[in-house]
Amino acid sequence: MTPEHDGRPMRERMLAGDLYIADDPELAEQSLRAMDLTEAFNATPARDPLARRHLLTELLGAVGEGTEIRPPLRVDYGGHIRVGARSFANFGLVALDCAPITIGDDVQIGTNVQLLTPTHPVDPELRRAKWEAAEPITIGDNVWLGSGVIVLAGVTIGENTVVGAGAVVTRDLPANAVAVGNPARVIRTIEPSTP
């Protein structure tokens, strides 16, 4: 059976991690809504944190208390992104949320980080026909993603892990580790300190 004959709405297929067509009218409308909100968010003056927070909570699926995301921000839909409490994302976050993106509490995200859930078929005919898929990304509590980190679809990063600037995370990373490089690899473990 070809993907187009299964009858499910494209949004349902997308969130299930199955092949879908992104220019479906429902998805296109949700994407336009996200673009409108990100444009407004990105244009909000730094001296108006209440307006910025209001737009962020309207755009994203959840935003924890004390969390700050500095513009510019780019998302596909916004509503599939959940950010915990006291997290911080510096300038230039790109979070393509065709699948859920979950960011824990106390996460630090450097400049120009990319969280990329979309994937595309290797089969050239499916790709030419504009089919794509997506896999979720999960960032654990107290993770630090250095500037320029790219996290690919389907990746989970364990709590307290540090990912060095410019790393490309292609596979899951354990908790309490330092990872660097392309592809990112663990170079040491972190022993949590006791107060």
N, CA and C of each residue as an Amber inpcrd file, in Angstrom:
protein
   585
   0.8510000  -1.1870000   0.0000000   0.0000000   0.0000000   0.0000000
   0.8900000   1.2410000   0.0000000   0.5980000   2.1770000  -0.8810000
   1.3540000   3.4240000  -0.9080000   0.8710000   4.3290000   0.2160000
   1.7030000   5.2400000   0.6880000   1.3140000   6.0920000   1.8050000
   0.0230000   6.8700000   1.5660000  -0.2620000   7.2610000   0.3280000
  -1.4250000   8.0980000   0.0710000  -2.7650000   7.3830000   0.1950000
  -2.7790000   6.0530000   0.3330000  -4.0340000   5.3110000   0.3610000
  -4.4960000   4.8990000   1.7460000  -3.8840000   5.3810000   2.7990000
  -4.2910000   4.8710000   4.1110000  -5.4050000   5.6750000   4.7740000
  -5.7330000   6.8600000   4.2750000  -6.9290000   7.5820000   4.7070000
  -6.8020000   8.4590000   5.9390000  -5.7060000   8.3600000   6.7020000
  -5.5640000   9.2030000   7.8940000  -5.2180000  10.6320000   7.5090000
  -5.6630000  11.6210000   8.3180000  -5.2380000  13.0030000   8.0600000
  -3.7100000  13.1220000   8.1700000  -3.1460000  14.0330000   7.4050000
  -1.6880000  14.2030000   7.3740000  -1.1340000  14.5750000   8.7450000
  -1.8420000  15.3880000   9.5090000  -1.3600000  15.7610000  10.8440000
  -1.2490000  14.5280000  11.7300000  -2.2330000  13.6360000  11.6660000
  -2.1930000  12.4020000  12.4520000  -1.0090000  11.5370000  12.0350000
  -0.7810000  11.4400000  10.7370000   0.3650000  10.6600000  10.2290000
   1.6800000  11.2800000  10.7220000   1.7780000  12.6110000  10.6470000
   2.9920000  13.3160000  11.0530000   3.3160000  13.0300000  12.5120000
   2.3240000  13.1970000  13.3810000   2.5590000  13.0100000  14.8200000
   2.7860000  11.5470000  15.1950000   2.3660000  10.6270000  14.3400000
   2.6100000   9.2010000  14.5750000   3.9940000   8.7710000  14.0920000
   4.7090000   9.6820000  13.4040000   6.0250000   9.3460000  12.8870000
   5.9840000   8.6490000  11.5440000   4.8280000   8.6640000  10.8880000
   4.6660000   8.0190000   9.5860000   4.8680000   9.0410000   8.4700000
   5.0090000   8.5450000   7.2440000   5.1430000   9.4380000   6.1040000
   3.8940000  10.3070000   5.9500000   4.1210000  11.5750000   5.6230000
   3.0270000  12.5280000   5.4330000   3.4490000  13.5760000   4.4120000
   2.4770000  14.3430000   3.9260000   2.7290000  15.4500000   3.0030000
   2.5600000  16.7590000   3.7720000   3.6200000  17.5610000   3.8260000
   3.6100000  18.7780000   4.6460000   2.7240000  19.8860000   4.0860000
   2.4690000  19.9080000   2.7780000   1.6530000  20.9980000   2.2470000
   0.1530000  20.6940000   2.2840000  -0.2340000  19.7580000   3.1410000
  -1.6360000  19.4960000   3.4340000  -2.2770000  20.7810000   3.9620000
  -3.5330000  21.0990000   3.5750000  -4.1370000  22.3740000   3.9880000
  -4.1770000  22.5960000   5.5010000  -4.4880000  21.5660000   6.2930000
  -4.5240000  21.7310000   7.7540000  -3.1420000  22.0650000   8.2950000
  -2.1280000  21.3330000   7.8390000  -0.7620000  21.5970000   8.2900000
  -0.2790000  22.9600000   7.8000000  -0.6310000  23.3120000   6.5790000
  -0.2160000  24.6110000   6.0510000  -0.7940000  25.7500000   6.8860000
  -2.0500000  25.6330000   7.3040000  -2.6640000  26.6620000   8.1350000
  -1.9840000  26.7500000   9.4950000  -1.6750000  25.6100000  10.1010000
  -0.9800000  25.6120000  11.3920000   0.4150000  26.2100000  11.2680000
   1.0750000  25.9350000  10.1670000   2.3990000  26.5030000   9.9260000
   2.3240000  28.0190000   9.7520000   1.3150000  28.5000000   9.0150000
   1.1410000  29.9470000   8.8430000   0.8560000  30.6340000  10.1780000
   0.0390000  30.0020000  11.0220000  -0.2380000  30.5480000  12.3560000
   1.0660000  30.6760000  13.1420000   1.8960000  29.6260000  13.0970000
   3.1770000  29.6620000  13.8050000   4.0800000  30.7560000  13.2590000
   4.0900000  30.9400000  11.9410000   4.9120000  32.0010000  11.3490000
   4.4330000  33.3800000  11.7930000   3.1120000  33.5650000  11.8430000
   2.5710000  34.8440000  12.3240000   3.0140000  35.1170000  13.7640000
   2.8880000  34.0990000  14.6250000   3.2500000  34.2780000  16.0330000
   4.7510000  34.4610000  16.2230000   5.5670000  33.7150000  15.4810000
   7.0220000  33.8930000  15.6300000   7.4490000  35.2590000  15.1070000
   6.8140000  35.7270000  14.0330000   7.1280000  37.0660000  13.5330000
   6.8240000  38.1190000  14.5940000   5.6770000  37.9880000  15.2440000
   5.3090000  38.9280000  16.3090000   6.2620000  38.7950000  17.5020000
   6.5570000  37.5670000  17.8960000   7.4800000  37.3250000  19.0120000
   8.8490000  37.9320000  18.7140000   9.3620000  37.6630000  17.5300000
  10.6930000  38.1430000  17.1660000  10.7730000  39.6580000  17.0760000
   9.6370000  40.3170000  16.8600000   9.6020000  41.7820000  16.7600000
   9.3100000  42.4620000  18.0990000   9.0410000  41.6770000  19.1420000
   8.6880000  42.2550000  20.4360000   9.9030000  42.9400000  21.0610000
   9.7300000  44.1710000  21.5500000  10.8580000  44.8730000  22.1760000
  11.3700000  44.1360000  23.4230000  12.6530000  44.1660000  23.6300000
  13.2600000  43.5350000  24.8030000  12.7120000  44.1130000  26.0980000
  12.2660000  45.3470000  26.0620000  11.7350000  46.0040000  27.2630000
  10.2630000  45.6790000  27.5200000   9.7050000  44.7360000  26.7570000
   8.3100000  44.3370000  26.9590000   8.2370000  42.8200000  27.1890000
   8.7940000  42.3540000  28.3200000   8.8380000  40.9130000  28.5710000
   7.4560000  40.2750000  28.7260000   6.4570000  41.0440000  29.1740000
   5.1130000  40.4760000  29.3190000   4.5060000  40.1380000  27.9640000
   4.6580000  41.0070000  26.9950000   4.1490000  40.7340000  25.6450000
   4.8930000  39.5560000  25.0360000   6.1900000  39.5270000  25.2320000
   7.0030000  38.4230000  24.7020000   6.5570000  37.1000000  25.3060000
   6.3480000  37.0860000  26.6310000   5.9150000  35.8600000  27.3090000
   4.5320000  35.4200000  26.8210000   3.6210000  36.3860000  26.6430000
   2.2770000  36.0650000  26.1600000   2.3400000  35.3880000  24.7850000
   3.1130000  35.9470000  23.8770000   3.2410000  35.3690000  22.5380000
   3.8700000  33.9800000  22.5850000   4.8720000  33.8100000  23.4470000
   5.5390000  32.5150000  23.5710000   4.5760000  31.4450000  24.0800000
   3.7570000  31.7940000  25.0720000   2.8100000  30.8050000  25.6060000
   1.6920000  30.5140000  24.6070000   1.3770000  31.4650000  23.7520000
   0.3900000  31.2150000  22.6980000   0.9730000  30.3340000  21.5960000
   2.2550000  30.4880000  21.3280000   2.9240000  29.7510000  20.2580000
   3.2560000  28.3130000  20.6480000   3.8550000  28.1280000  21.8210000
   4.3690000  26.8120000  22.2070000   3.3240000  25.9890000  22.9540000
   3.5310000  24.6820000  22.9740000   2.6220000  23.7920000  23.6780000
   2.6530000  23.9860000  25.1780000   3.8210000  24.2880000  25.7400000
   3.9710000  24.5650000  27.1670000   5.2830000  25.2970000  27.3850000
   5.2520000  26.2520000  28.3200000   6.4530000  27.0010000  28.7040000
   6.4560000  27.0950000  30.2190000   7.4810000  26.5340000  30.8470000
   7.5740000  26.5340000  32.2990000   7.8800000  27.9010000  32.8770000
   7.5900000  28.0200000  34.1600000   7.8420000  29.2650000  34.8870000
   9.3270000  29.6060000  34.8710000   9.6040000  30.8860000  34.6380000
  10.9830000  31.3610000  34.6720000  11.7890000  31.0310000  33.4300000
  11.1670000  30.4780000  32.4110000  11.8750000  30.1400000  31.1760000
  11.9480000  31.3630000  30.2690000  13.1000000  31.5430000  29.6280000
  13.2870000  32.6530000  28.6900000  13.8310000  32.1160000  27.3740000
  13.2270000  32.5580000  26.2900000  13.7230000  32.2630000  24.9500000
  13.9320000  33.6020000  24.2570000  15.1670000  33.8500000  23.8390000
  15.4770000  35.1240000  23.1840000  15.2510000  35.0110000  21.6800000
  14.6200000  36.0380000  21.0920000  14.4510000  36.0230000  19.6490000
  15.7880000  36.2630000  18.9390000  15.9130000  35.8370000  17.7020000
  14.8670000  35.2330000  16.8990000  14.6830000  33.7430000  17.2000000
  13.4560000  33.3090000  17.0790000  13.0470000  31.9150000  17.2530000
  12.3600000  31.4860000  15.9690000  12.6240000  30.2700000  15.5260000
  11.9600000  29.7120000  14.3470000  11.4180000  28.3300000  14.7060000
  10.1490000  28.0830000  14.3590000   9.5050000  26.7810000  14.5910000
   8.6930000  26.4210000  13.3540000   8.3150000  25.1380000  13.2430000
   7.3820000  24.7360000  12.1940000   5.9420000  24.9750000  12.6240000
   5.5890000  24.4820000  13.8200000   4.2080000  24.5730000  14.3070000
   4.1270000  25.1820000  15.7020000   5.1210000  24.9900000  16.5190000
   5.1640000  25.5620000  17.8590000   4.4290000  24.7420000  18.8980000
   3.2360000  24.3010000  18.5790000   2.3980000  23.6000000  19.5450000
   2.9130000  22.2550000  19.9830000   3.9090000  21.7100000  19.2760000
   4.4780000  20.4100000  19.6390000   5.7460000  20.5590000  20.4770000
   6.0180000  21.7820000  20.9490000   7.2100000  22.0650000  21.7510000
   6.7930000  22.3140000  23.1950000   7.4530000  21.5980000  24.1110000
   7.2140000  21.7890000  25.5390000   8.5530000  22.0670000  26.2040000
   8.5950000  23.1860000  26.9320000   9.8200000  23.6070000  27.6080000
   9.5330000  23.6800000  29.0990000  10.3960000  23.0850000  29.8960000
  10.2300000  23.0750000  31.3460000  10.5330000  24.4200000  31.9790000
  10.6320000  24.4040000  33.3000000  10.8530000  25.6220000  34.0930000
  12.3290000  26.0260000  34.0840000  12.5400000  27.3380000  34.1950000
  13.8650000  27.9360000  34.3920000  14.8680000  27.6020000  33.2700000
  14.3810000  27.2820000  32.0970000  15.2710000  27.0090000  30.9660000
  15.5520000  28.3010000  30.2140000  16.6410000  28.3190000  29.4720000
  17.0580000  29.5080000  28.7450000  17.5600000  29.1100000  27.3700000
  17.0280000  29.7600000  26.3430000  17.5250000  29.5770000  24.9760000
  17.9940000  30.9280000  24.4610000  19.2470000  30.9880000  24.0780000
  19.8200000  32.2260000  23.5710000  19.3790000  32.4620000  22.1260000
  19.8720000  33.5320000  21.5100000  19.4520000  33.9630000  20.1860000
  19.5690000  32.8600000  19.1360000  18.5470000  32.7570000  18.2790000
  18.6630000  31.9470000  17.0720000  18.2390000  30.5030000  17.1780000
  17.4150000  30.1390000  18.1550000  16.9560000  28.7520000  18.2590000
  16.0460000  28.4110000  17.0840000  16.3460000  27.2900000  16.4250000
  15.4820000  26.7170000  15.3900000  14.9870000  25.3910000  15.9350000
  13.6770000  25.2640000  16.1330000  13.0770000  24.0500000  16.6820000
  11.9830000  23.5940000  15.7340000  12.3350000  22.7060000  14.8100000
  11.3900000  22.2350000  13.8050000  10.6020000  21.0760000  14.3970000
   9.3810000  21.3850000  14.8040000   8.5740000  20.4710000  15.6140000
   7.4960000  19.7450000  14.8100000   7.9220000  19.0100000  13.7940000
   6.9900000  18.1340000  13.0830000   6.6620000  16.9190000  13.9420000
   7.4870000  16.6440000  14.9040000   7.2450000  15.6620000  15.9650000
   7.4750000  16.4110000  17.2770000   7.0370000  15.8460000  18.4040000
   7.2150000  16.5510000  19.6800000   8.6840000  16.8330000  20.0060000
   8.9100000  18.0270000  20.5390000  10.2050000  18.4090000  21.1090000
   9.9460000  18.6990000  22.5750000  10.6190000  17.9610000  23.4510000
  10.4590000  18.1360000  24.8860000  11.7940000  18.5870000  25.4590000
  11.7810000  19.7520000  26.0990000  12.9740000  20.3350000  26.7150000
  12.6960000  20.4020000  28.2120000  13.5670000  19.8250000  29.0200000
  13.3410000  19.7230000  30.4550000  13.5200000  21.0310000  31.2100000
  13.5930000  20.9050000  32.5260000  13.8260000  22.0380000  33.4160000
  15.3110000  22.4020000  33.4340000  15.6000000  23.6820000  33.6400000
  16.9670000  24.1710000  33.8580000  17.9180000  23.8800000  32.6960000
  17.3910000  23.8070000  31.4870000  18.2060000  23.5570000  30.2930000
  18.7950000  24.8760000  29.8030000  20.0450000  24.8430000  29.3890000
  20.7320000  25.9990000  28.8130000  21.0090000  25.7000000  27.3420000
  20.5230000  26.5770000  26.4570000  20.6860000  26.3900000  25.0160000
  21.4310000  27.5900000  24.4600000  22.5830000  27.3390000  23.8620000
  23.4090000  28.4130000  23.3060000  22.8260000  28.9850000  22.0260000
  23.5450000  29.9260000  21.4580000  23.0940000  30.5890000  20.2300000
  23.0730000  29.6220000  19.0550000  22.1070000  29.8530000  18.1710000
  22.0260000  29.1520000  16.8850000  21.9780000  27.6320000  17.0000000
  21.2950000  27.1300000  18.0130000  21.0770000  25.6900000  18.1660000
  19.9140000  25.2900000  17.2700000  20.0070000  24.0790000  16.6950000
  18.9480000  23.5440000  15.8510000  18.4560000  22.2070000  16.4060000
  17.1490000  22.1100000  16.6250000  16.4960000  20.8730000  17.0440000
  15.6190000  20.4590000  15.8700000  15.9990000  19.3880000  15.1710000
  15.4280000  19.0730000  13.8600000  14.7250000  17.7210000  13.8770000
  13.3990000  17.7160000  14.0020000  12.6570000  16.4500000  14.0170000
  12.3520000  15.8960000  12.6270000  12.3180000  16.6890000  11.5540000
  11.9410000  16.1250000  10.2450000  12.9960000  15.1790000   9.6830000
  12.4970000  14.1940000   8.9240000  13.3520000  13.2950000   8.1480000
  12.7430000  13.1950000   6.7500000  13.5170000  12.7330000   5.8160000
  13.0360000  12.5670000   4.4460000  13.4110000  11.1740000   3.9590000
  12.5750000  10.5640000   3.1280000  12.8550000   9.2040000   2.6580000
  14.1390000   9.1430000   1.8310000  14.8390000   8.0400000   1.9500000
  15.9950000   7.7840000   1.0980000  15.5080000   7.4360000  -0.3030000
  14.3430000   6.7810000  -0.4000000  13.7570000   6.4140000  -1.6940000
  13.5080000   7.6720000  -2.5220000  14.1370000   7.8060000  -3.6910000
  14.0220000   9.0400000  -4.4630000  12.6030000   9.3320000  -4.9500000
  11.8200000   8.3090000  -5.2470000  10.4580000   8.5520000  -5.7330000
   9.5580000   9.0970000  -4.6320000   9.6750000   8.5500000  -3.4180000
   8.8970000   9.0760000  -2.2980000   9.3030000  10.5170000  -1.9950000
  10.5890000  10.7840000  -2.0430000  11.0820000  12.1390000  -1.7750000
  10.5880000  13.1040000  -2.8580000  10.6270000  12.6860000  -4.1210000
  10.1470000  13.5240000  -5.2260000   8.6540000  13.8160000  -5.0750000
   7.9090000  12.8500000  -4.5240000   6.4690000  13.0200000  -4.3170000
   6.1640000  13.8410000  -3.0620000   7.2170000  14.3410000  -2.3860000
   7.1110000  15.2520000  -1.2330000   6.6820000  14.5810000   0.0690000
   6.8690000  13.2580000   0.1730000   6.6110000  12.5910000   1.4450000
   7.7650000  12.8830000   2.3930000   7.4610000  13.0180000   3.6720000
   8.4680000  13.1760000   4.7180000   7.9380000  12.5480000   5.9940000
   8.7570000  12.5140000   7.0140000   8.3620000  11.9570000   8.3140000
   9.0600000  12.7740000   9.3900000   8.8590000  12.4030000  10.6470000
   9.5000000  13.1080000  11.7590000   9.6050000  12.1670000  12.9510000
  10.6140000  12.4200000  13.7880000  10.8160000  11.6610000  15.0170000
  11.0700000  12.6420000  16.1550000  10.5570000  12.3470000  17.3640000
  10.6660000  13.2950000  18.4800000  12.0960000  13.4940000  18.9730000
  12.2890000  14.6270000  19.6470000  13.5490000  14.9480000  20.3220000
  13.2160000  15.2170000  21.7800000  14.0360000  14.6570000  22.6790000
  13.8620000  14.8880000  24.1160000  15.1870000  15.3490000  24.7050000
  15.1510000  16.4970000  25.3890000  16.3230000  17.0580000  26.0620000
  16.0280000  16.9920000  27.5570000  16.8370000  16.2400000  28.3110000
  16.6160000  16.0480000  29.7440000  16.8790000  17.2930000  30.5670000
  16.5230000  17.2230000  31.8390000  16.7340000  18.3300000  32.7720000
  18.2180000  18.6820000  32.8840000  18.4920000  19.9790000  33.0230000
  19.8230000  20.4960000  33.3190000  20.8590000  20.1850000  32.2370000
  20.4150000  20.0130000  30.9990000  21.3330000  19.8180000  29.8690000
  21.8390000  21.1770000  29.4150000  23.0770000  21.2220000  28.9370000
  23.6350000  22.4200000  28.3250000  24.0230000  22.0770000  26.8960000
  23.3840000  22.7600000  25.9340000  23.7220000  22.6170000  24.5170000
  24.5170000  23.8520000  24.1140000  25.7860000  23.6610000  23.7640000
  26.6230000  24.7790000  23.3750000  26.1650000  25.3980000  22.0600000
  26.6900000  26.5690000  21.7530000  26.3140000  27.2830000  20.5310000
  26.5340000  26.4210000  19.2960000  25.5760000  26.4870000  18.3870000
  25.7060000  25.7960000  17.1130000  25.4410000  24.3090000  17.1510000
  24.9950000  23.7740000  18.2680000  24.6920000  22.3380000  18.3370000
  23.5120000  22.0250000  17.4260000  23.5820000  20.8880000  16.7510000
  22.4830000  20.3810000  15.9400000  22.0690000  19.0390000  16.5320000
  20.7810000  18.9240000  16.8800000  20.2320000  17.6700000  17.4020000
  19.2790000  17.1250000  16.3530000  19.5460000  15.9060000  15.8820000
  18.7520000  15.3250000  14.8060000  17.5590000  14.5330000  15.3270000
  16.6700000  14.1980000  14.4190000  15.4160000  13.5110000  14.7170000
  15.6410000  12.2170000  15.4890000  14.7640000  11.9820000  16.4770000
  14.7710000  10.7430000  17.2260000  15.7460000  10.6900000  18.3810000
  16.4500000  11.7750000  18.6790000  17.4990000  11.7790000  19.6950000
  16.9360000  12.1400000  21.0710000  17.4430000  11.4380000  22.0970000
  17.2010000  11.7800000  23.4970000  18.5460000  12.0820000  24.1400000
  18.6120000  13.2000000  24.8720000  19.8240000  13.5700000  25.6020000
  19.4980000  13.4970000  27.0810000  20.2680000  12.6920000  27.8260000
  20.0190000  12.4780000  29.2460000  20.3330000  13.6880000  30.1030000
  19.7660000  13.7070000  31.2970000  19.9070000  14.8430000  32.2100000
  21.3630000  15.1170000  32.5440000  21.6420000  16.3850000  32.7860000
  22.9560000  16.8960000  33.1980000  24.0400000  16.8090000  32.1300000
  23.7060000  16.3740000  30.9390000  24.7110000  16.2170000  29.8940000
  25.0620000  17.5610000  29.2680000  26.3240000  17.7050000  28.8910000
  26.8350000  18.8940000  28.2130000  27.2210000  18.4830000  26.8010000
  26.7300000  19.2380000  25.8110000  27.0800000  18.9840000  24.4160000
  27.8690000  20.1880000  23.9220000  29.1060000  19.9500000  23.5070000
  30.0160000  21.0210000  23.1150000  29.5710000  21.7650000  21.8730000
  29.9890000  23.0100000  21.7750000  29.6280000  23.8830000  20.6610000
  29.9180000  23.2100000  19.3290000  28.9600000  23.3240000  18.4110000
  29.1330000  22.8190000  17.0610000  28.9250000  21.3280000  16.8890000
  28.6190000  20.6140000  17.9540000  28.4320000  19.1640000  17.8480000
  27.1610000  18.8470000  17.0740000  27.1810000  17.7060000  16.3890000
  26.0080000  17.2050000  15.6870000  25.6060000  15.9060000  16.3720000
  24.4390000  15.9340000  17.0320000  23.9940000  14.7920000  17.8250000
  23.0940000  13.9210000  16.9500000  23.6150000  12.7650000  16.5620000
  22.9080000  11.8570000  15.6610000  22.2980000  10.6650000  16.3860000
  22.7410000  10.4220000  17.6380000  22.2580000   9.2940000  18.4320000
  22.0400000   9.7540000  19.8670000  21.2750000   8.9510000  20.6170000
  21.0210000   9.2650000  22.0200000  22.3250000   9.4570000  22.7860000
  22.2920000  10.3790000  23.7600000  23.4190000  10.5830000  24.6700000
  22.9530000  10.2590000  26.0780000  23.8010000   9.6130000  26.8820000
  23.4000000   9.2450000  28.2380000  23.3750000  10.4550000  29.1680000
  22.8480000  10.2640000  30.3450000  22.8830000  11.2890000  31.3910000
  24.3170000  11.4680000  31.8710000  24.6010000  12.6400000  32.4160000
  25.8710000  12.9200000  33.0980000  27.0920000  12.6620000  32.2180000
  27.0650000  13.2280000  31.0040000  28.1740000  13.0310000  30.0780000
  28.5450000  14.3530000  29.4250000  29.7550000  14.3900000  28.8740000
  30.1840000  15.4900000  28.0110000  30.3950000  14.8820000  26.6400000
  29.7570000  15.4700000  25.6230000  29.8600000  14.9610000  24.2580000
  30.2690000  16.0910000  23.3280000  31.1170000  15.7760000  22.3570000
  31.5900000  16.7600000  21.3830000  31.7110000  16.0930000  20.0210000
  31.8180000  16.9140000  18.9860000  32.1810000  16.4250000  17.6630000
  31.0230000  16.1830000  16.7210000  31.4190000  15.6950000  15.5280000
  30.4590000  15.3760000  14.4710000  30.8500000  14.0390000  13.8530000
  30.0910000  12.9940000  14.1760000  28.9440000  12.9620000  15.0720000
  29.3900000  13.0730000  16.5340000  28.4950000  13.5870000  17.3730000
  28.8300000  13.7700000  18.7930000  29.1610000  12.4350000  19.4330000
  30.2130000  12.4360000  20.2440000  30.5970000  11.2290000  20.9880000
  30.9450000  11.6450000  22.4090000  30.6740000  10.7460000  23.3310000
  30.9500000  11.0190000  24.7450000  32.4510000  10.9590000  24.9650000
  32.9950000  12.0210000  25.5920000  34.4260000  12.0360000  25.8820000
  34.7090000  11.8710000  27.3700000  33.6940000  12.0810000  28.2090000
  33.8660000  11.8170000  29.6350000  32.5140000  11.8270000  30.3330000
  32.4980000  11.2850000  31.5320000  31.2920000  11.3240000  32.3440000
  31.4440000  12.4090000  33.3880000  30.3070000  12.8570000  33.8990000
  30.2800000  13.9070000  34.9190000  29.8350000  13.2790000  36.2100000
  30.6320000  13.4550000  37.2590000  30.2410000  13.0010000  38.5870000
  29.4900000  14.1490000  39.2700000  28.1800000  13.9650000  39.5110000
  27.4320000  15.0500000  40.1660000  28.0340000  15.3880000  41.5260000
  28.1780000  16.7000000  41.7830000  28.7220000  17.1310000  43.0660000
  27.6240000  17.1390000  44.1080000  28.0160000  16.9350000  45.3410000
  27.0400000  16.9710000  46.4340000  27.2300000  18.2720000  47.1970000
  26.1180000  18.9420000  47.5520000  26.2300000  20.2360000  48.2350000
  26.7620000  20.0940000  49.6510000
